[in-house]
Coordinates of C-alpha atoms in Angstrom, one line a residue:
X1 CA 28.7 -27.7 17.7
X2 CA 28.8 -24.4 15.1
X3 CA 27.9 -21.6 15.3
X4 CA 26.3 -20.9 12.0
X5 CA 26.5 -17.0 12.5
X6 CA 29.0 -15.2 9.7
X7 CA 28.5 -18.9 7.9
X8 CA 28.3 -18.2 4.3
X9 CA 24.8 -19.3 2.1
X10 CA 27.5 -21.7 0.5
X11 CA 28.6 -23.0 3.8
X12 CA 24.8 -23.6 5.0
X13 CA 24.2 -25.3 1.1
X14 CA 27.3 -27.6 2.5
X15 CA 25.5 -28.8 5.8
X16 CA 22.0 -29.3 4.8
X17 CA 23.5 -31.7 2.1
X18 CA 25.5 -33.5 5.2
X19 CA 22.4 -34.0 6.8
X20 CA 19.6 -34.2 4.3
X21 CA 18.0 -30.4 4.5
X22 CA 16.4 -29.2 1.5
X23 CA 18.9 -27.3 -0.5
X24 CA 16.6 -24.2 0.4
X25 CA 16.9 -24.4 3.8
X26 CA 20.1 -22.6 3.5
X27 CA 18.6 -19.4 2.1
X28 CA 15.7 -19.5 5.3
X29 CA 18.7 -19.6 7.7
X30 CA 19.5 -16.6 5.8
X31 CA 17.5 -14.8 5.6
X32 CA 16.2 -15.4 9.9
X33 CA 19.5 -14.6 10.7
X34 CA 20.9 -11.2 8.4
X35 CA 17.6 -10.2 7.8
X36 CA 15.6 -10.6 9.6
X37 CA 18.0 -10.9 13.0
X38 CA 16.8 -14.0 14.4
X39 CA 18.9 -16.1 16.5
X40 CA 16.1 -18.8 18.2
X41 CA 15.9 -21.6 15.5
X42 CA 12.3 -22.1 17.2
X43 CA 11.4 -18.9 16.3
X44 CA 12.3 -20.2 13.0
X45 CA 9.4 -21.1 11.5
X46 CA 9.1 -21.9 8.3
X47 CA 11.5 -24.6 8.9
X48 CA 10.5 -28.1 9.6
X49 CA 9.8 -28.7 13.4
X50 CA 12.4 -31.6 12.3
X51 CA 14.8 -29.7 10.3
X52 CA 14.7 -27.0 13.9
X53 CA 15.1 -30.2 16.4
X54 CA 18.8 -31.6 14.1
X55 CA 19.7 -28.0 14.0
X56 CA 19.6 -27.4 17.6
X57 CA 21.9 -30.3 17.9
X58 CA 24.5 -29.7 16.0
X59 CA 24.8 -25.9 16.0
X60 CA 23.6 -22.8 17.7
X61 CA 24.0 -19.3 16.6
X62 CA 25.6 -17.2 19.7
X63 CA 26.0 -13.4 18.8
X64 CA 26.2 -12.0 22.8
X65 CA 24.9 -8.5 23.0
X66 CA 27.6 -6.0 25.0
X67 CA 29.4 -6.2 28.2
X68 CA 29.8 -2.7 29.3
X69 CA 28.7 0.2 26.9
X70 CA 30.4 3.7 27.6
X71 CA 29.3 7.2 25.7
X72 CA 31.2 10.7 25.0
X73 CA 30.1 14.2 25.5
X74 CA 30.2 14.1 21.5
X75 CA 27.8 10.9 21.3
X76 CA 30.3 8.4 20.4
X77 CA 30.0 5.5 21.8
X78 CA 32.5 2.6 22.9
X79 CA 31.5 -1.1 23.3
X80 CA 32.7 -3.9 25.2
X81 CA 32.7 -7.6 24.1
X82 CA 33.8 -10.7 26.2
X83 CA 34.4 -12.7 24.0
X84 CA 35.0 -15.3 26.4
X85 CA 31.9 -15.5 27.4
X86 CA 30.6 -19.1 24.0
X87 CA 30.2 -21.6 26.1
X88 CA 30.5 -23.6 23.0
X89 CA 34.1 -22.2 21.8
X90 CA 35.6 -22.1 25.5
X91 CA 38.5 -19.1 26.3
X92 CA 40.8 -20.6 29.0
X93 CA 43.3 -17.5 28.1
X94 CA 42.5 -14.7 30.3
X95 CA 44.5 -12.1 28.8
X96 CA 42.8 -9.9 26.3
X97 CA 39.3 -12.0 26.3
X98 CA 37.7 -8.2 24.8
X99 CA 37.7 -6.2 22.2
X100 CA 36.3 -3.0 21.5
X101 CA 33.7 -1.5 18.4
X102 CA 32.8 2.4 18.0
X103 CA 29.8 3.4 16.8
X104 CA 30.4 7.6 14.8
X105 CA 27.1 9.0 15.3
X106 CA 27.4 12.5 12.8
X107 CA 23.8 13.6 11.9
X108 CA 21.7 11.5 9.3
X109 CA 25.5 8.8 9.1
X110 CA 26.0 6.2 11.8
X111 CA 29.7 4.2 11.3
X112 CA 30.8 1.3 13.2
X113 CA 34.8 1.7 14.0
X114 CA 34.9 -2.8 14.1
X115 CA 37.8 -4.6 15.3
X116 CA 38.8 -8.1 14.4
X117 CA 41.5 -8.9 16.3
X118 CA 42.1 -9.9 20.2
X119 CA 45.0 -7.1 20.5
X120 CA 47.3 -6.9 17.4
X121 CA 50.6 -7.9 16.0
X122 CA 51.9 -4.8 14.8
X123 CA 53.0 -2.9 17.5
X124 CA 52.8 0.7 16.6
X125 CA 54.6 3.3 18.4
X126 CA 51.8 5.4 19.1
X127 CA 49.2 2.9 19.5
X128 CA 47.7 0.9 23.3
X129 CA 46.2 -1.7 21.2
X130 CA 49.3 -2.7 20.0
X131 CA 50.8 -1.9 24.1
X132 CA 48.7 -5.1 24.3
X133 CA 50.4 -7.7 22.3
X134 CA 48.1 -10.6 20.8
X135 CA 45.8 -12.7 21.9
X136 CA 44.5 -13.8 18.9
X137 CA 41.6 -14.0 16.4
X138 CA 38.7 -13.2 15.8
X139 CA 36.2 -15.2 14.1
X140 CA 33.7 -14.0 11.3
X141 CA 31.0 -15.1 13.9
X142 CA 33.3 -12.4 16.5
X143 CA 33.4 -9.8 13.9
X144 CA 30.0 -10.0 12.7
X145 CA 28.8 -9.7 16.6
X146 CA 30.6 -5.7 17.1
X147 CA 27.7 -5.4 13.8
X148 CA 24.6 -7.6 14.7
X149 CA 24.5 -7.1 19.0
X150 CA 24.6 -3.2 19.6
X151 CA 21.3 -0.7 19.6
X152 CA 22.7 1.2 16.5
X153 CA 22.0 -2.1 14.3
X154 CA 19.9 -1.2 12.6
X155 CA 21.6 2.3 11.5
X156 CA 24.7 1.8 10.7
X157 CA 25.8 3.9 7.1
X158 CA 29.4 2.5 7.1
X159 CA 31.6 -0.1 8.6
X160 CA 35.4 0.7 9.3
X161 CA 38.1 -2.3 10.2
X162 CA 39.7 0.4 12.0
X163 CA 39.4 -1.7 15.3
X164 CA 41.6 -3.7 17.3
X165 CA 43.7 -5.2 14.9
X166 CA 45.2 -5.7 11.6
X167 CA 42.7 -6.7 9.3
X168 CA 45.0 -8.3 6.7
X169 CA 47.0 -10.5 9.4
X170 CA 43.2 -11.8 9.6
X171 CA 42.0 -11.6 5.8
X172 CA 40.1 -14.8 5.4
X173 CA 37.8 -13.8 9.1
X174 CA 37.9 -10.0 7.5
X175 CA 36.6 -11.1 3.9
X176 CA 34.2 -13.6 5.1
X177 CA 32.6 -10.9 7.8
X178 CA 32.7 -8.7 4.6
X179 CA 30.9 -10.8 2.3
X180 CA 27.6 -11.9 4.7
X181 CA 27.8 -7.5 5.1
X182 CA 27.7 -7.5 1.0
X183 CA 25.9 -10.2 -0.1
X184 CA 22.5 -10.6 -1.8
X185 CA 21.8 -13.2 1.6
X186 CA 22.9 -11.0 4.0
X187 CA 22.7 -7.3 4.5
X188 CA 22.8 -6.8 1.6
X189 CA 25.2 -3.6 1.8
X190 CA 26.7 -2.0 -1.2
X191 CA 30.4 -3.1 -0.6
X192 CA 31.2 1.3 -1.0
X193 CA 29.6 1.4 2.7
X194 CA 32.7 -0.2 3.6
X195 CA 36.6 0.5 4.5
X196 CA 39.3 -1.6 5.6
X197 CA 42.6 -0.7 6.8
X198 CA 46.2 -2.1 7.1
X199 CA 49.3 -0.9 8.0
X200 CA 50.6 -2.2 4.7
X201 CA 50.7 -6.0 4.8
X202 CA 51.7 -5.8 1.2
X203 CA 51.1 -9.5 0.2
X204 CA 47.7 -9.6 2.0
X205 CA 46.6 -6.4 0.8
X206 CA 47.0 -6.9 -3.0
X207 CA 44.5 -10.6 -1.8
X208 CA 43.0 -7.9 -0.5
X209 CA 42.3 -6.4 -4.4
X210 CA 41.7 -8.7 -6.2
X211 CA 38.9 -10.3 -4.2
X212 CA 36.3 -7.0 -2.1
X213 CA 35.7 -4.3 -3.4
X214 CA 35.6 -2.7 -0.1
X215 CA 37.6 0.8 0.2
X216 CA 41.4 1.0 1.7
X217 CA 42.7 2.8 3.8
X218 CA 46.2 2.5 4.5
X219 CA 47.5 3.8 8.0
X220 CA 51.1 6.2 6.4
X221 CA 52.4 8.3 9.6
X222 CA 55.8 9.2 7.5
X223 CA 56.7 9.0 4.0
X224 CA 60.8 8.4 4.6
X225 CA 61.1 4.8 5.3
X226 CA 64.2 5.3 8.3
X227 CA 61.7 7.1 10.2
X228 CA 58.3 5.5 9.5
X229 CA 60.0 2.2 10.6
X230 CA 60.5 3.9 14.4
X231 CA 56.9 4.5 14.6
X232 CA 55.4 1.2 12.8
X233 CA 57.9 -1.2 13.2
X234 CA 55.6 -3.2 9.9
X235 CA 58.0 -1.1 7.4
X236 CA 60.9 -3.7 7.8
X237 CA 59.0 -6.8 6.4
X238 CA 56.4 -4.6 4.3
X239 CA 58.2 -1.0 2.3
X240 CA 55.7 1.7 2.3
X241 CA 57.7 2.1 -0.9
X242 CA 56.5 -1.3 -2.8
X243 CA 53.0 -1.4 -1.0
X244 CA 52.3 2.7 -3.4
X245 CA 54.0 1.0 -6.3
X246 CA 51.6 -2.4 -5.5
X247 CA 48.7 0.3 -5.2
X248 CA 49.3 2.5 -8.4
X249 CA 48.8 -0.7 -10.5
X250 CA 45.0 -0.8 -10.0
X251 CA 42.1 1.3 -11.2
X252 CA 40.9 3.8 -8.4
X253 CA 39.4 6.1 -11.2
X254 CA 35.2 4.7 -9.7
X255 CA 33.8 4.5 -6.9
X256 CA 36.7 2.5 -5.3
X257 CA 38.7 4.8 -2.2
X258 CA 41.9 4.9 -2.2
X259 CA 42.7 6.7 1.3
X260 CA 45.9 7.4 3.6
X261 CA 45.5 7.8 7.0
X262 CA 48.4 9.7 9.0
X263 CA 48.9 11.2 12.5
X264 CA 50.8 13.6 12.7
X265 CA 53.2 14.0 16.0
X266 CA 55.1 16.9 17.4
X267 CA 59.1 17.6 16.5
X268 CA 58.2 14.4 14.2
X269 CA 55.9 13.7 11.5
X270 CA 54.3 17.5 10.5
X271 CA 57.1 19.2 8.6
X272 CA 56.7 20.4 5.2
X273 CA 59.8 18.6 4.2
X274 CA 57.5 15.6 5.2
X275 CA 54.9 17.5 3.8
X276 CA 56.3 17.4 0.3
X277 CA 57.9 14.0 1.1
X278 CA 54.1 12.3 1.1
X279 CA 53.6 14.6 -2.1
X280 CA 56.0 13.1 -4.0
X281 CA 55.7 10.0 -2.0
X282 CA 51.8 9.9 -4.0
X283 CA 52.5 11.7 -6.6
X284 CA 49.5 10.3 -9.4
X285 CA 48.0 7.8 -7.8
X286 CA 44.5 9.4 -7.2
X287 CA 43.7 8.9 -2.8
X288 CA 43.2 10.7 0.0
X289 CA 44.8 11.6 2.7
X290 CA 43.1 11.7 5.6
X291 CA 45.0 13.7 8.7
X292 CA 44.1 13.1 11.9
X293 CA 45.3 15.1 15.4
X294 CA 47.2 12.4 18.2
X295 CA 45.2 11.6 21.0
X296 CA 47.8 11.2 23.9
X297 CA 47.8 8.7 26.2
X298 CA 50.2 8.0 28.9
X299 CA 51.1 5.4 28.2
X300 CA 53.1 7.3 25.1
X301 CA 55.9 9.9 24.9
X302 CA 54.3 11.6 21.5
X303 CA 52.8 14.8 21.9
X304 CA 50.1 16.2 19.8
X305 CA 51.7 18.2 16.3
X306 CA 49.6 22.8 17.3
X307 CA 47.1 22.6 15.4
X308 CA 48.9 25.3 13.0
X309 CA 51.4 23.0 12.3
X310 CA 48.6 20.4 10.8
X311 CA 47.1 23.5 9.3
X312 CA 50.1 24.0 7.3
X313 CA 51.0 20.8 6.8
X314 CA 46.8 20.4 4.9
X315 CA 47.5 23.6 2.5
X316 CA 50.3 22.0 1.4
X317 CA 49.4 18.4 0.9
X318 CA 46.3 20.3 -0.7
X319 CA 48.3 23.2 -2.8
X320 CA 50.5 20.5 -4.4
X321 CA 47.8 18.2 -5.9
X322 CA 47.2 16.1 -3.0
X323 CA 43.0 15.9 -1.8
X324 CA 43.4 15.5 1.9
X325 CA 41.2 16.0 3.9
X326 CA 41.7 16.4 8.9
X327 CA 39.5 13.9 10.2
X328 CA 37.6 15.0 12.9
X329 CA 38.2 13.6 16.7
X330 CA 35.8 11.6 18.5
X331 CA 35.8 9.6 21.6
X332 CA 38.4 11.1 23.1
X333 CA 37.3 11.6 26.1
X334 CA 36.1 7.7 26.2
X335 CA 39.4 6.9 25.0
X336 CA 37.4 5.6 21.7
X337 CA 39.2 7.8 19.2
X338 CA 41.6 6.4 17.1
X339 CA 44.4 4.4 18.4
X340 CA 43.2 4.6 21.9
X341 CA 41.0 1.0 22.0
X342 CA 43.0 -1.7 24.9
X343 CA 39.8 -3.8 24.6
X344 CA 39.8 -3.1 28.8
X345 CA 37.0 -3.6 31.1
X346 CA 36.8 -0.8 33.3

């Protein structure tokens, strides 16, 4: 059986053609699932009884609620989902069955940080998620359930693909999920409300830029290749210099944004020498650098940079023509901050 959550209008039209349903049934299904958030075929009252009965035989809509939630002192919420709870898609892999997403409230904004894989292959030295290894790709439905099933679903203003996993390593599912979020038959969001991150998987980044209008965020963390590879093994296969060269071929003068994420580690990448090299690397590229305080954990030996070093780094970039902001740390007390998602049931 097929889970219809995450299916595109075209895919649903193909299903209707195969089953001999009227073509308009596909758009009706989109309206019920994506606009009205209805997951029960019996409640789709403008579908004929014959269509509803047949749909119940060949398909289902599975959008499970989170199995746990933690709330930070700053209002951030971390939700835990069980990816092995679908009776029609049994998953016997006991490890890594849980994934997490994070809702970050900020005044009239509510940002959802979403996961796209169970674990991660990239093995970045500073990331708790990467330390657990890779346990599988999330399907389109499993990516979208994080946005559809949380209590804040209807008040979300932004979504960032910065949770567990490397989005460019699961790009087909990521692109289809953003299509559901932005299409006129889906959530009808502007793609400018969605940001997709990457460590810099260059061929897939190119495909993403060619096929999507969503914002792009690149995890950089060190401008010197020989030092960056010690933090991010992906540098060996996808050098940051080559990636930046690719990014220069695209137009960033419009509403679409390019940002670089830069986590500061004490004595590792927080010197003014690093700041100067970062300015040289990004010279002339319309972008923003988001500085991130490192969130320490017992599993990682790296330490947070002193406030003075962070301020000096930020001031250097801004005074040398690179727009730079310091991202506020949220949810650290519940292991919901950047790099801390582990997908573990407490």
